[in-house]
């Protein structure tokens, strides 16, 4: 007996079968290995002498402020660093909240974009000094370092296109936080400054490594060695900033910084969530994996959207060359 299925129905069935096969084999593929890195111990785990539960407990002993997450129906989430009395410095409990919200976003199937901002017109001044002084011994300092490297690495690896909305100052760990987003938008009068040298330190939350990838080793050496203040003009010049927002006080109808950031981001997340997440995944694999593994990962991700609903709809409308 001959099948009476339409070509579209057959392609949908093949796509569903392909999805099942990919899910079954992903754990041994290149993309599967990258996904495994996104677990809560993505950089450090027990084999490195790192006990996440122990570190979380120690950090929780230093409360103050909050990290607030708003997941919108538009597919754009807004993560707000909220500790205005300390220029949005991260307390221990805020570090734990950050990690928890990253876990939420990793499982947000309808998500497409993420905006990270600070409350009350400034971004973040790094870690709360009251907590820093209390854990100033090398052992606890290293554990906090590993915890934040894990959290910010997972933030950058989210299958969402992310942008840091920088108002006011992003200092020290706050500057490092901006590098854990795919893009950075700077408001008029804002400054990004890696002030670690003035504290007798170097970045420890992964900011130096990410900075080299963003601006290159020469610029990174200048920013870290000179603790240079990066204003919007310099940010654009060296590639640390991807755009400068209009000043709502000077430009009528410009909208709030958050509204401007959402409009800017919308250009890059227009489309189904599955496709936008696939775009982020292939870029992520190209950024982090060796060439041969990145190519295999790209093939795996391609297989998750080929013949899928968005692909079939585009083929039906013949929109490729419009």
Tab-separated table of C-alpha atoms in Angstrom, residues 182-186 235-236 239-244 264:
chain	number	residue	atom	x	y	z
A	182	UNK	CA	28.183	38.715	23.972
A	183	UNK	CA	27.869	42.489	23.520
A	184	UNK	CA	28.321	45.676	25.526
A	185	UNK	CA	26.287	48.876	25.119
A	186	UNK	CA	27.584	51.955	26.916
A	235	UNK	CA	35.231	51.494	23.983
A	236	UNK	CA	34.092	51.748	20.372
A	239	UNK	CA	36.047	47.003	20.284
A	240	UNK	CA	35.046	46.689	23.925
A	241	UNK	CA	31.780	48.570	23.247
A	242	UNK	CA	29.397	47.534	20.478
A	243	UNK	CA	27.242	50.637	20.642
A	244	UNK	CA	26.620	53.877	22.515
A	264	UNK	CA	19.186	47.267	19.756
